[in-house]
Structure formats: structure tokens, C-alpha cells
């Protein structure tokens, strides 16, 4: 293994090789007035209430159908800021790299990060790079922390969820998890399933512009899937949530793969799906907005909040029955994000 | 290995076990109005220019003489915010835990984080926890990202460094690196060497209150040691820096350990040492402040910036000679922070 093609421990030393790596790979990719200071931090302007969110990404494999760990690490954090009603503006970027990672792979990942940051309209303003010995990490882990200002019309709080509110989702469920699973397990029969990773902040910003306080809560359905976030809301707010199974959009290939593997798609991780709890009065308009202006053609109202079945999520199945959707206990699929 | 005493993959799933881990360990430790929202992000008030800094901590061993990875992960990021002239207020906290970590160790680390955050006067406002399989990480990696407002009197920029400026440091060098090295290599003969990890933000805040724009640059001497930061400044500013060897404080035991192992203490990592480039007119007062109000009894003026030897760091040795201090090329000690 040659030093010039792969990451070595010396790249993490704080010496000349560290600086070269930063100059050639990181600073070259993310030039802006803040990161160009090459300091250990950045000074940036803000105005108003601040939204902060952090996520570490440990997904395996690092390159997958529909994206890679770099794109995911931007979208994931940008989306979390958006789910708080924030307009993400700045990201920090921190790598933990396993010795031996090909520099070509690092370059690809950094390129994805740059593109995803451009799409989401955020700037990478500060960062950090550490290297660990072979066998003490797994290729690369990425942490991003997102900072933005709170949308002036946002009042996103669990306490605002109330009976009668509608549950809107923007896109079909289970694509990300099934893309990772099929690739990791070598299930070539589902080769067309791609991750749904996308930035949601632009949609959320326009939703808040348009509907303001009628948007009561936003959650992206990542680890634990749609079932996970619905249960969190039902339990923490002590409210019932009724979901119509046939209203939940799912791609037919994804559904087939789930059925074949005996997996409930409601528990499968997504990376571009959020649910919005909104006033009944605006639910249809929110769906129209997402469909027409953001090409979320499968967006729909999937259910509502109720006074009955407090703390529970109830699924009205397309066969006419009802069943509880319980939170999952342990892992369905580790290292999905 | 029992589930109830150790971290399992299921703790990272986003399911019930993830929530229990968060509730019992994280939310219980860091309760404040922001983190109590239990959302994927936090909304916090700020006012003015924002300072952001991020660091991932991968130190091995995770418990060491004088501190642990938890304390380090607070101090390191708080210090980076301070070095930018920021007054750190909020931290995000992200864990990447290797399957099998003892929950008792996690608890100890979280306790250290809480204490260190209290000392530094910062609040943990949001976080993330991921679990990776045994052999794909190393016990625990921690990312913290710090956010604060820029001190109103701060004008900390490389461009402000000029010939005649004095270099002040606050504390003896090389303690952190030698503490880690002696512990990792089982060198019991140096058993009294403890890491110098400490938060520097309170000192910096008072320095800026008192001396404002006379403080031209601040850098903490972590990876790469004092030699690393001095070379960065000399090179990036294209200025000479002359250091008086006998003015650089070092603990006698640390010096003895360095000599025995043939290590130059100027290259050894510190976690509680910063250098300030200040106007000549205030240099002595800065030292007095650090000594009297912050118990930095070894603080002193160690050198100055010059028009000669641009881009270089020159050491005036106590024997009367001069030599260049070059930046280090590769690793001295991996995973020091």
C-alpha cells in the first residue's frame, strides 16, 4: 500500500501530511470565506433563533445505489435542522477515517458532499479529520452538525399536535433501507431499488412560508422508519394516531422485496421521507404543494390524530381490519445511516 | 456478554432500546430546556456573530491520567471556539459506540462530559448515538460541535499578527502527550505525569474583556504541539517567530520522560495550552492576568514575531545557539485526542 494513494496514520497527525490532505482535498472542495480562514472554527453571521442538529453517519456500505455516505451526511443533518423549523445555513464536517482508505474514495465522498451542500444551499464552514488504525474503524465515519435560523413563521412543537390533525407524508417509504439491505446481502434480484436520500429543507421552507403555524410538527422517518416516528409522537404526546394502510405510498419493487424478506416496510429506514402533522384545513393544500412544486408525486394524507387509542398507532389495513403498530424493540438493520 | 451491562447493536437501531439508552443515560445527564425537547435538533437563542467549531475525539486509551475522552471532548471543542474569539454557549454531542462497550464506562464518560460542560459554562443541546459492530470501531468515538457568539471586543485574525508582537503561553507544554504515551506504552516510571486537559474559554473571555484588540491571534497547541501551531502561523502569515527555549515552561518529570524517549517536547500534544500573539505593550499584563486570576503559574512570554526569517520558527537555545523548528512531517503519536 503506497502512502500516496491511501490514507495513513500520518495523515491524522497534525503535521505536514495532515495539512496537505486538508489543502488538497477539503479546502479545495469547500472554498468559502469562512472555511478559507483555515482556523479551528468559523465565525459566521446569524440573525434570530438558532437551530442546531448533529448526526454521525456510519453507514455500511459507504457507496450504495442512489447515494453515498457523503451525500447522506449532508442531507441527514440538513433535514434534521429543517424538521425543527430551521433554515439550514452552515455545516461543520468531521471525518474519522480508517487507515488504508483509498484517497480516490475520499475524493468521491468529498465531491458528493460538495454537490449535496450546493443543492441544499448550505456552506461547509469548519471541520476536523482524524485517522484511526486499520481495524479500529470502518473506512470512514462522518459527523456533520448543522446550524440555521428558525423560520419566522415556524412553531413546531409536540405540544401543538392535537386530535383532528392530519398526517401528511411526502414520498414512498422504505426505499433507503431496502436499497442498503439488498446491496449488503447481495440480493441482486432487487437491483432497481435506490435510496431515497434527498434534502427536505427547501420543501419545509416553502411549507412554512405558505402555511406557517398550521404546520404543527415535522419528523423525518429515518432509523426505525415511519412506525418509529409515529410511535414517538403518539407516545410522547399521549395521543392516538390512525393510519390508512392503503394511503401509505410504497414503490411496487420495494413492496415486493419487503414481502419476500418478511419485512414490514413501515419499520424500514428512509432518508428522504418526512411526516408533517398539520391542521386539517391545510392538509390537502400541503399535499398539492409537495406534488406540484417539489415533484413529490406520491405525497398524500395518510392518517390523522385521534382522542381514542391514546399513546398508540393504529393501522387500518386495506383488508378492513385494524392493528396496532408497535415501536420496534431492537435492530432491524444496523448501520443504515 | 449480557445486554443489560453492555452496548449492543440494538442500542443503535432507533427502536425501544435506543430510546431507553437515551432516556437513562443521555437525557438524564444533560437535562435543560433545549435537549429536553428530545427532538433531532435544538432551537436556542443567540445574538451577534456566531462561532462554530467541531472536533471528533478518537483518543486511545479512553480513560487516562488526568482525564478521559468525555472531558477531552468538551474541553477540546470549547477551546477551539475560544481560540476564534468566541464565547462558547452550546455543544452538540455525538457518540459512535463499538458494540460491547460496558454501560458503566459509558456512564463514567457521560458524567465527565456533564462536569466538564458545567465547568466551561456550556449546555449540551442536541446529540446523536450510533452503534457499530465489534471490530468496526474502538470502544467510543465522540464528536462535539461548539457554538457561541463572538466576543464583542475580539478581532482575532492571522492578518493582525505583525513583527514585534509577543508570544504568550499559559501553561507548561507536553503533559498531555506524555501522559498518554507513558500509559499506552506501559511506562510506569513516569506515573505522575497527568494530562493538562482544561477549558481555556474563561481565560480567553477575560483576556478579551481586558485587552480587546491587543490580542491578535489565539491558537491551542494540540496535535502537532507548540511547534505545529508556531509553524502554521509563521508560514501562513509569512513572518518570523523567535522562541527562547528557556522561557518555554515544562514540568521536570515531563522533560525527563521526553529526554529518555528522545522526544522533542515542542512537538508533543497539549490539551490545555494555548499561545496568544499579543501587542508588546500588553504582553506582561496578559501573563500577570493568567497567573493571578487563573492559576496559570507557569504562564510567560516565550518569544516574539520578527521581520527576519520569514516563514520560519527559530529557537534560541539555552546554550546560546539557534536552530530552526520545522513542522513535523508524519505522526509522533496517533490518536492523541
XYZ file of C-alpha atoms in Angstrom:
674
model
C 0.000 0.000 0.000
C 1.517 3.298 -1.040
C 1.233 6.436 1.019
C 0.295 8.449 -1.992
C -2.892 6.519 -2.799
C -4.186 5.659 0.643
C -4.793 7.256 3.984
C -2.042 6.617 6.515
C -1.901 7.253 10.227
C 0.398 10.205 9.473
C -2.487 11.941 7.679
C -4.079 12.325 11.090
C -1.038 13.588 12.949
C -1.480 17.330 12.734
C 1.796 17.533 10.782
C 2.675 18.343 7.190
C 0.755 15.394 5.730
C -2.393 16.443 7.607
C -2.111 19.928 6.166
C -1.545 18.617 2.649
C -4.576 16.365 2.911
C -6.701 19.270 4.086
C -5.387 21.669 1.455
C -5.732 19.305 -1.484
C -8.956 17.583 -0.556
C -11.013 19.585 1.882
C -10.168 23.249 1.453
C -10.002 22.867 -2.330
C -13.530 21.425 -2.386
C -15.275 23.757 0.025
C -13.725 27.167 -0.501
C -15.801 29.950 1.066
C -14.882 32.971 3.193
C -15.410 31.028 6.411
C -13.547 27.788 5.803
C -10.799 29.683 3.939
C -9.693 31.123 7.277
C -8.277 27.621 7.938
C -8.814 28.125 11.627
C -10.123 25.521 14.035
C -13.535 27.137 13.856
C -15.551 29.593 11.839
C -17.171 32.938 12.526
C -20.442 33.325 10.635
C -23.295 35.835 10.693
C -26.718 34.837 12.007
C -29.880 36.574 12.953
C -32.664 35.254 15.159
C -33.290 31.971 16.943
C -30.732 29.315 16.146
C -31.416 25.688 15.219
C -28.624 23.155 15.827
C -28.612 19.479 14.907
C -25.889 16.835 14.766
C -25.570 13.375 13.241
C -22.802 10.841 12.855
C -23.001 8.640 9.779
C -21.635 5.095 9.949
C -23.481 3.560 7.011
C -22.174 0.340 5.504
C -21.555 0.203 2.553
C -20.248 3.740 2.080
C -21.268 3.724 -1.590
C -24.766 2.483 -2.324
C -27.425 2.665 -5.000
C -28.778 6.167 -5.088
C -26.084 7.828 -2.993
C -23.095 7.531 -0.697
C -22.112 8.384 2.865
C -21.080 11.887 1.791
C -24.423 12.861 0.300
C -26.222 11.197 3.194
C -24.218 13.108 5.773
C -25.311 16.417 4.268
C -28.945 15.502 3.654
C -29.400 13.822 7.025
C -28.334 16.816 9.062
C -29.899 19.422 6.801
C -33.161 17.506 7.158
C -32.928 17.383 10.936
C -32.478 21.159 11.049
C -35.477 21.536 8.742
C -37.590 19.232 10.931
C -37.073 21.705 13.786
C -38.386 24.515 11.574
C -34.887 25.763 10.813
C -33.464 27.082 7.575
C -30.079 25.356 7.477
C -27.209 27.660 6.545
C -23.944 26.179 7.831
C -22.490 22.712 8.324
C -19.459 21.502 10.203
C -17.839 18.392 8.753
C -15.777 15.876 10.678
C -14.147 12.715 9.307
C -12.971 9.658 11.217
C -11.032 7.745 8.588
C -9.709 4.219 8.884
C -6.096 3.828 7.834
C -5.949 2.408 4.316
C -8.949 4.200 2.820
C -8.238 4.932 -0.836
C -7.757 8.636 -1.417
C -9.863 8.214 -4.571
C -12.780 7.119 -2.378
C -12.265 10.090 -0.074
C -12.281 12.357 -3.100
C -15.546 10.853 -4.371
C -17.154 11.311 -0.975
C -15.979 14.909 -0.688
C -17.327 15.588 -4.160
C -20.729 14.201 -3.117
C -20.669 16.366 -0.015
C -19.971 19.447 -2.098
C -22.797 18.718 -4.522
C -25.268 17.901 -1.766
C -24.329 21.070 0.124
C -24.904 23.121 -3.022
C -28.299 21.523 -3.595
C -29.335 22.158 -0.018
C -27.948 25.702 -0.069
C -25.614 25.246 2.914
C -21.946 26.099 3.385
C -19.341 23.847 4.994
C -17.663 26.302 7.363
C -15.405 24.253 9.624
C -14.195 20.690 10.019
C -11.902 18.101 11.520
C -10.100 14.981 10.306
C -8.951 12.076 12.426
C -7.325 8.828 11.325
C -7.593 5.551 13.252
C -5.605 2.346 12.735
C -6.826 -0.372 10.401
C -9.395 -2.489 12.246
C -10.325 0.323 14.659
C -12.860 1.940 12.354
C -14.645 1.062 9.123
C -13.457 3.017 6.081
C -14.994 6.334 7.062
C -17.417 7.783 9.595
C -18.697 11.308 9.079
C -20.206 13.724 11.544
C -21.994 16.820 10.366
C -23.539 19.436 12.586
C -25.994 21.834 11.017
C -26.795 25.353 12.096
C -29.536 27.586 10.779
C -32.029 30.170 11.832
C -35.553 29.356 12.863
C -38.126 30.134 10.172
C -40.007 33.216 11.355
C -43.364 31.505 10.900
C -42.328 28.204 12.485
C -43.971 26.965 15.646
C -43.061 23.305 15.509
C -43.678 21.577 18.820
C -45.018 18.288 20.044
C -47.495 20.189 22.220
C -49.150 21.604 19.132
C -50.222 18.176 17.875
C -53.948 17.728 18.589
C -56.828 15.424 17.712
C -58.118 16.059 14.214
C -54.676 16.947 12.825
C -53.760 15.204 9.609
C -50.583 13.229 8.920
C -49.007 14.087 5.562
C -46.030 12.315 4.050
C -44.051 13.441 1.035
C -42.735 10.294 -0.622
C -42.870 6.476 -0.757
C -41.481 4.616 2.237
C -38.757 2.002 2.747
C -36.579 2.689 -0.305
C -33.380 3.600 1.551
C -33.393 0.623 3.894
C -34.241 -1.856 1.171
C -31.558 -0.429 -1.148
C -28.937 -0.890 1.568
C -30.210 -4.310 2.567
C -30.358 -5.673 -0.958
C -26.859 -4.402 -1.686
C -25.356 -5.565 1.580
C -26.894 -9.007 1.335
C -26.117 -9.320 -2.361
C -29.779 -9.594 -3.333
C -29.332 -8.827 -6.994
C -32.973 -9.507 -7.803
C -33.929 -6.086 -6.473
C -31.341 -4.207 -8.426
C -33.531 -1.241 -9.280
C -34.213 -0.149 -5.713
C -32.336 3.059 -4.994
C -32.044 5.073 -1.793
C -34.460 7.971 -1.477
C -31.841 10.270 0.082
C -32.730 13.895 -0.638
C -32.680 17.235 1.107
C -36.037 18.245 2.540
C -35.192 21.760 3.680
C -36.435 23.573 0.601
C -39.838 21.866 0.825
C -40.121 22.662 4.508
C -39.169 26.286 3.987
C -41.905 26.807 1.404
C -44.428 24.885 3.530
C -43.693 27.242 6.405
C -43.796 30.315 4.140
C -47.202 29.244 2.912
C -48.864 27.594 5.917
C -46.902 28.900 8.928
C -48.402 27.810 12.214
C -50.747 25.334 10.563
C -47.684 23.062 10.413
C -47.641 21.601 13.915
C -44.873 19.032 13.805
C -42.295 17.673 11.357
C -40.303 14.460 11.687
C -38.172 12.632 9.183
C -38.653 8.886 9.201
C -35.043 7.657 9.331
C -33.894 4.887 11.707
C -36.943 2.998 12.932
C -38.907 4.016 9.851
C -42.339 5.609 9.704
C -43.532 3.327 12.521
C -40.764 4.687 14.735
C -41.610 8.374 14.373
C -45.357 7.790 14.577
C -44.927 5.882 17.818
C -42.652 8.557 19.272
C -45.254 11.207 18.589
C -48.213 9.107 19.825
C -46.387 8.173 22.999
C -44.737 11.497 23.842
C -47.907 13.488 23.097
C -50.223 10.812 24.525
C -52.483 10.943 21.516
C -53.851 8.314 19.134
C -52.639 8.130 15.544
C -54.694 6.281 12.928
C -53.023 5.414 9.644
C -54.732 4.136 6.498
C -52.502 1.418 5.141
C -53.575 1.884 1.537
C -52.751 5.596 1.708
C -49.092 4.958 2.577
C -47.162 5.190 -0.689
C -44.636 2.481 -1.486
C -42.847 1.603 -4.677
C -44.017 -1.765 -6.020
C -40.491 -3.196 -6.241
C -39.754 -2.112 -2.692
C -43.012 -3.661 -1.523
C -42.172 -6.905 -3.311
C -38.727 -7.034 -1.728
C -40.199 -6.393 1.728
C -42.768 -9.129 1.238
C -40.186 -11.613 0.012
C -37.949 -10.942 3.018
C -40.792 -10.783 5.519
C -40.052 -7.187 6.484
C -42.695 -4.621 7.380
C -41.922 -1.536 5.264
C -43.225 0.760 7.998
C -40.129 -0.087 10.057
C -37.630 0.386 7.254
C -35.380 3.456 7.308
C -35.920 6.324 4.886
C -33.603 9.210 4.085
C -35.918 11.474 2.122
C -39.288 10.925 3.778
C -40.851 13.166 6.372
C -44.219 13.280 8.020
C -45.919 16.548 8.791
C -48.660 16.869 11.366
C -50.823 19.698 10.043
C -54.204 21.317 10.631
C -56.990 19.509 8.817
C -57.788 22.750 6.976
C -54.477 22.827 5.084
C -53.683 19.122 4.667
C -54.765 18.862 1.050
C -53.018 22.090 0.094
C -49.776 20.863 1.667
C -50.006 17.718 -0.448
C -50.683 19.779 -3.579
C -47.683 21.973 -2.850
C -45.377 18.982 -2.409
C -46.690 17.297 -5.544
C -46.655 20.287 -7.859
C -43.692 22.344 -6.738
C -41.371 19.643 -5.473
C -42.209 16.634 -7.654
C -43.225 14.607 -4.604
C -45.811 12.912 -6.778
C -46.674 10.241 -4.209
C -47.263 12.711 -1.400
C -50.541 12.195 0.450
C -52.568 12.353 3.644
C -52.003 9.004 5.338
C -53.898 9.383 8.585
C -54.955 11.542 11.486
C -54.589 12.176 15.198
C -57.388 10.988 17.459
C -58.583 11.147 21.021
C -59.054 7.380 21.013
C -56.200 4.880 21.439
C -54.008 7.438 23.196
C -50.310 6.637 23.015
C -50.859 4.128 20.214
C -50.531 3.929 16.461
C -53.409 2.078 14.801
C -53.222 0.799 11.238
C -56.481 0.477 9.296
C -55.490 -2.274 6.905
C -56.674 -2.365 3.338
C -58.498 -5.594 4.194
C -60.691 -3.711 6.648
C -59.009 -4.822 9.882
C -57.220 -2.738 12.491
C -53.926 -3.495 14.206
C -51.532 -1.680 16.463
C -48.168 -0.669 15.074
C -45.755 -1.102 17.952
C -42.347 0.519 18.206
C -39.581 -1.874 17.278
C -37.507 -3.228 20.136
C -34.096 -3.881 18.665
C -32.336 -3.682 15.375
C -33.904 -4.323 12.017
C -30.793 -3.405 10.083
C -27.680 -1.983 11.731
C -25.670 0.892 10.255
C -28.361 2.089 7.903
C -27.250 5.713 8.188
C -21.978 -10.700 27.447
C -25.322 -9.578 28.772
C -27.441 -6.991 27.025
C -28.090 -5.197 30.246
C -24.441 -4.385 31.001
C -23.036 -3.720 27.550
C -23.879 -1.837 24.403
C -25.477 -3.998 21.720
C -26.174 -3.269 18.094
C -29.844 -2.899 19.045
C -28.974 0.171 21.104
C -28.256 1.916 17.807
C -31.372 0.829 15.966
C -33.693 3.744 16.570
C -36.060 1.384 18.395
C -37.119 0.981 22.007
C -33.609 0.121 23.244
C -32.218 3.260 21.618
C -34.801 5.360 23.370
C -34.151 3.697 26.714
C -30.420 4.282 26.361
C -31.021 7.936 25.568
C -33.524 8.434 28.364
C -31.498 6.723 31.061
C -28.037 7.884 30.114
C -28.103 10.997 27.969
C -31.266 12.926 28.724
C -30.959 12.160 32.431
C -27.447 13.633 32.484
C -27.951 16.743 30.398
C -31.429 17.975 31.194
C -32.002 21.552 30.019
C -34.861 23.231 28.164
C -33.250 22.564 24.791
C -32.271 18.920 24.996
C -35.470 18.132 26.924
C -37.404 18.690 23.702
C -35.959 15.304 22.620
C -36.104 16.390 19.025
C -33.433 15.720 16.408
C -32.163 19.252 16.915
C -32.396 22.196 19.264
C -33.631 25.743 18.971
C -31.508 28.140 21.021
C -31.258 31.912 21.329
C -28.183 33.760 20.045
C -27.219 37.315 19.412
C -24.396 38.569 17.204
C -21.702 36.882 15.132
C -21.629 33.124 15.556
C -18.545 30.983 16.153
C -18.749 27.286 15.190
C -16.128 24.607 15.738
C -16.177 20.821 15.514
C -13.900 18.018 16.658
C -14.064 14.237 16.679
C -12.247 12.540 19.535
C -10.718 9.108 18.962
C -8.193 9.042 21.806
C -6.779 5.709 22.934
C -6.996 4.891 25.834
C -10.403 6.394 26.593
C -9.533 6.740 30.295
C -6.148 8.266 31.040
C -4.296 10.008 33.834
C -5.817 13.422 34.320
C -8.981 12.879 32.289
C -10.966 10.793 29.849
C -12.405 11.036 26.346
C -15.553 12.675 27.725
C -13.829 15.566 29.447
C -11.492 15.955 26.477
C -14.369 16.138 24.017
C -15.866 19.084 25.881
C -12.622 20.960 26.553
C -11.244 20.431 23.047
C -14.209 21.965 21.275
C -14.844 24.682 23.850
C -11.194 25.679 23.443
C -11.430 25.799 19.656
C -14.420 28.143 19.902
C -12.461 30.297 22.359
C -9.421 30.390 20.032
C -11.663 32.033 17.431
C -12.636 34.714 19.958
C -15.960 33.034 20.680
C -17.765 32.649 23.973
C -18.933 29.032 23.770
C -22.555 28.533 24.807
C -23.879 25.300 23.254
C -22.471 21.902 22.362
C -23.839 19.097 20.239
C -22.728 15.629 21.305
C -22.489 12.594 19.055
C -21.362 9.097 20.043
C -20.112 6.311 17.788
C -20.015 3.343 20.138
C -18.466 -0.039 19.445
C -20.713 -2.954 20.303
C -19.667 -4.415 23.650
C -18.746 -1.178 25.436
C -19.620 -1.539 29.103
C -22.549 0.667 30.040
C -20.642 1.531 33.226
C -17.897 3.056 31.062
C -20.440 4.996 29.038
C -21.910 6.305 32.271
C -18.495 7.429 33.525
C -17.814 9.225 30.254
C -21.193 10.946 30.271
C -20.583 12.030 33.854
C -17.243 13.567 32.817
C -18.940 15.345 29.947
C -21.522 16.811 32.284
C -18.918 18.059 34.748
C -16.691 19.490 32.028
C -19.662 21.246 30.418
C -20.576 22.773 33.776
C -17.033 23.995 34.333
C -16.899 25.537 30.875
C -20.380 27.022 31.208
C -21.828 25.355 28.112
C -25.041 23.408 27.585
C -25.357 20.143 25.655
C -28.369 20.917 23.466
C -28.614 18.105 20.911
C -26.993 14.791 20.136
C -26.832 11.515 18.285
C -25.857 7.935 19.111
C -24.703 5.293 16.662
C -23.513 1.768 17.369
C -21.099 -0.160 15.142
C -20.232 -3.867 15.260
C -17.345 -5.139 17.357
C -14.110 -4.616 15.427
C -15.531 -1.757 13.342
C -14.780 0.947 15.889
C -12.764 1.252 19.084
C -14.869 1.493 22.258
C -16.168 5.002 21.686
C -15.568 7.972 19.402
C -17.127 11.298 20.319
C -17.870 14.315 18.172
C -18.747 17.629 19.732
C -19.592 20.775 17.838
C -19.489 24.032 19.736
C -21.446 27.166 19.036
C -21.045 30.540 20.677
C -21.126 34.219 19.985
C -18.103 36.228 19.024
C -16.730 38.327 21.885
C -17.607 41.931 21.091
C -14.012 43.067 21.521
C -12.470 40.165 19.581
C -10.561 40.773 16.375
C -8.604 37.558 16.125
C -7.073 37.113 12.683
C -3.838 35.867 11.208
C -3.525 39.170 9.338
C -3.249 41.035 12.619
C -0.012 39.255 13.580
C 2.910 41.638 12.996
C 6.607 41.972 13.770
C 7.198 42.970 17.376
C 4.186 41.030 18.677
C 4.896 38.840 21.671
C 4.073 35.146 22.028
C 2.490 34.303 25.374
C 1.701 30.798 26.571
C -0.377 29.887 29.579
C 0.964 26.601 30.884
C 3.756 24.009 30.650
C 3.979 22.018 27.419
C 3.868 18.305 26.538
C 1.982 16.946 29.555
C -0.999 15.512 27.639
C 1.017 13.664 25.027
C 3.470 12.254 27.525
C 0.660 11.141 29.862
C -0.967 9.230 27.002
C 2.308 7.826 25.728
C 3.526 6.628 29.099
C 0.168 4.972 29.802
C -0.177 3.416 26.373
C 3.347 2.063 26.349
C 3.159 0.914 29.961
C 5.958 3.221 31.055
C 5.219 3.093 34.753
C 8.315 5.087 35.685
C 6.535 8.305 34.729
C 3.425 7.584 36.694
C 2.936 11.124 37.957
C 2.526 12.741 34.555
C -1.106 13.741 34.060
C -2.855 15.259 31.069
C -3.197 19.047 31.139
C -6.744 18.959 29.706
C -8.641 22.052 30.822
C -11.101 24.542 29.401
C -9.494 27.773 28.222
C -12.621 29.750 27.394
C -12.908 31.601 30.692
C -9.306 32.826 30.451
C -9.814 33.941 26.881
C -13.033 35.746 27.710
C -11.363 37.801 30.442
C -8.299 38.449 28.245
C -10.597 39.865 25.581
C -12.607 41.868 28.144
C -9.387 43.414 29.408
C -7.162 43.709 26.330
C -9.581 43.545 23.392
C -7.890 44.166 20.070
C -4.419 43.912 21.566
C -4.975 40.145 21.368
C -4.102 39.436 17.729
C -4.247 35.665 17.476
C -5.024 32.659 19.660
C -4.173 29.031 18.934
C -4.292 25.980 21.148
C -1.298 23.694 20.789
C -2.988 20.313 20.400
C -1.945 17.783 17.707
C 1.495 18.731 16.436
C 2.286 20.544 19.692
C 3.600 24.056 20.144
C 5.953 23.582 17.162
C 2.939 22.795 14.973
C 0.957 25.949 15.736
C 4.019 28.197 15.638
C 4.934 26.886 12.203
C 1.381 27.303 10.927
C 1.372 30.931 11.978
C 4.893 31.667 10.677
C 4.146 30.037 7.343
C 0.602 31.289 6.746
C 1.452 34.858 7.836
C 4.947 34.738 6.255
C 6.551 36.131 9.358
C 9.471 35.017 11.539
C 8.879 33.683 15.036
C 11.741 33.571 17.533
C 11.301 31.470 20.658
C 13.538 31.459 23.724
C 13.922 27.836 24.708
C 14.477 28.564 28.382
C 11.271 30.599 28.552
C 9.114 27.655 27.451
C 7.709 26.123 30.639
C 7.862 22.370 31.053
C 7.345 20.168 34.076
C 10.597 18.493 35.146
C 9.129 14.979 35.061
C 7.685 15.574 31.604
C 11.053 16.907 30.423
C 12.829 13.866 31.857
C 10.407 11.490 30.108
C 10.875 13.322 26.794
C 14.644 13.150 27.131
C 14.602 9.472 27.990
C 12.431 8.665 24.982
C 14.243 11.050 22.638
C 11.140 13.143 22.002
C 11.165 16.892 21.457
C 8.525 18.312 23.837
C 7.720 21.111 21.400
C 6.052 18.536 19.133
C 4.070 16.814 21.864
C 0.289 17.395 22.000
C -1.258 19.552 24.717
C -4.902 19.851 25.701
C -4.795 22.868 27.964
C -2.094 25.040 26.410
C -2.679 27.971 24.115
C -0.430 30.589 22.643
C -1.566 34.155 22.266
C 0.055 36.580 19.854
C -0.373 39.964 21.540
C 0.838 43.537 21.264
C 4.159 44.070 23.014
C 2.507 46.710 25.191
C 0.191 44.251 26.941
C 2.263 41.049 26.956
C 3.345 41.272 30.580
C -0.115 42.213 31.769
C -1.601 39.213 29.937
C 0.852 36.958 31.746
C 0.001 38.576 35.078
C -3.697 38.058 34.450
C -3.231 34.383 33.613
C -1.005 33.822 36.636
C -3.042 35.673 39.210
C -6.634 35.123 38.182
C -6.433 31.707 36.560
C -3.626 29.978 38.474
C -1.591 29.572 35.291
C 1.524 29.993 37.391
C 3.912 28.988 34.608
C 2.495 31.425 32.094
C 5.082 33.551 30.334
C 6.296 35.409 27.263
C 8.202 32.826 25.237
C 9.153 34.743 22.114
C 8.268 37.311 19.509
C 7.416 37.851 15.859
C 10.150 39.234 13.622
C 10.750 40.553 10.137
C 13.740 38.238 9.806
C 13.468 34.504 8.999
C 10.049 34.929 7.400
C 8.012 31.728 7.353
C 10.279 30.077 9.913
C 10.323 29.347 13.616
C 13.742 29.910 15.220
C 14.618 28.533 18.632
C 17.245 30.397 20.675
C 18.572 27.532 22.743
C 19.627 27.945 26.342
C 23.162 27.043 25.240
C 23.293 30.172 23.096
C 22.741 28.533 19.698
C 19.912 28.987 17.227
C 18.058 26.304 15.305
C 15.013 26.113 13.119
C 11.963 24.307 14.444
C 10.453 22.592 11.431
C 6.877 21.354 11.177
C 6.636 17.633 11.758
C 6.032 15.510 8.698
C 4.143 12.485 9.941
C 2.878 11.048 13.167
C 4.537 11.365 16.510
C 1.759 9.644 18.372
C -1.503 8.597 16.743
C -4.888 9.041 18.412
C -3.741 11.554 20.970
C -7.110 13.326 21.001
